[in-house]
Amino acid sequence: MHEKLIGLQGWLDVVALRHSHAINHYTTLNLTKLDILDHFDTIRVAVAYTDPSDPSAAPMTDFPEDLSVLDRCEVVYKDFPGWTGKGSVA
């Protein structure tokens, strides 16, 4: 993993993305700046949240309605193999 994550704000969060789609009903998604990921060994995607205050609860795959729950959640990531080299030949 690179120590310098210039311009990278965080990994893709599909839980938040599904929630956003449910509210906004968009039909397309534009992912930009993917060339930033050209040299990462691992690409992480947020797939669920867990609530440390309730360790017996199943991971949440739906966005919590109560933002105080979201504040205490930890993210569950699925790791995918990265790639090396140019991600685009445009």
XYZ file of C-alpha atoms in Angstrom:
90
model
C 0.000 0.000 0.000
C 1.276 3.462 -0.834
C 2.053 5.716 2.087
C 1.038 8.786 0.087
C -2.649 8.706 -0.773
C -2.727 12.046 -2.523
C -6.252 12.818 -3.631
C -7.686 9.547 -2.305
C -10.477 10.253 0.157
C -11.453 6.692 0.915
C -12.380 3.379 -0.582
C -15.637 2.747 -2.447
C -18.469 2.205 0.042
C -21.170 0.093 -1.623
C -23.453 0.324 1.425
C -23.566 4.122 1.087
C -23.736 3.818 -2.706
C -26.829 1.554 -2.528
C -28.459 3.999 -0.102
C -27.642 6.935 -2.377
C -29.103 5.092 -5.362
C -32.299 4.270 -3.450
C -32.790 7.957 -2.672
C -31.675 9.503 -5.963
C -32.686 6.837 -8.515
C -29.786 7.533 -10.853
C -29.183 5.217 -13.786
C -25.452 5.693 -14.349
C -22.356 5.994 -12.221
C -19.125 7.640 -13.299
C -15.954 6.512 -11.535
C -13.087 8.865 -12.236
C -9.411 9.035 -11.332
C -9.032 5.244 -11.368
C -5.426 5.718 -12.508
C -4.653 6.610 -8.873
C -5.156 2.899 -8.109
C -2.657 1.703 -10.751
C -0.048 0.583 -8.253
C -2.057 -0.640 -5.276
C -1.531 -4.272 -4.285
C -5.031 -4.382 -2.794
C -8.220 -2.482 -3.643
C -10.651 -2.315 -0.736
C -14.437 -2.007 -1.023
C -16.653 -1.306 1.998
C -19.386 -3.957 1.991
C -20.924 -3.689 5.483
C -20.718 -1.987 8.869
C -20.445 -3.526 12.305
C -21.501 -1.965 15.588
C -18.813 -2.606 18.233
C -21.362 -1.880 20.980
C -23.327 -4.963 19.832
C -20.776 -7.671 18.936
C -23.456 -10.354 18.558
C -25.265 -8.412 15.813
C -24.800 -9.392 12.191
C -22.917 -6.962 9.942
C -25.207 -4.260 8.534
C -25.423 -4.233 4.748
C -28.051 -1.479 4.758
C -27.213 2.116 5.573
C -28.282 2.880 9.173
C -31.233 5.239 9.498
C -29.881 6.592 12.778
C -26.663 8.538 12.200
C -25.591 7.971 15.807
C -25.367 4.263 14.912
C -23.221 5.141 11.898
C -20.907 7.214 14.124
C -19.934 4.173 16.162
C -19.787 1.679 13.301
C -16.668 0.076 11.952
C -16.356 -0.681 8.252
C -16.141 -4.218 6.885
C -14.009 -4.325 3.744
C -13.714 -6.888 0.992
C -10.235 -6.873 -0.513
C -9.661 -7.344 -4.228
C -6.330 -7.814 -5.970
C -4.905 -4.594 -7.339
C -3.281 -4.139 -10.683
C -0.013 -2.715 -11.841
C 0.655 -0.589 -14.851
C -1.561 1.737 -16.776
C -5.255 1.352 -16.044
C -6.106 3.142 -19.265
C -4.610 3.594 -22.664
C -6.543 6.697 -23.688
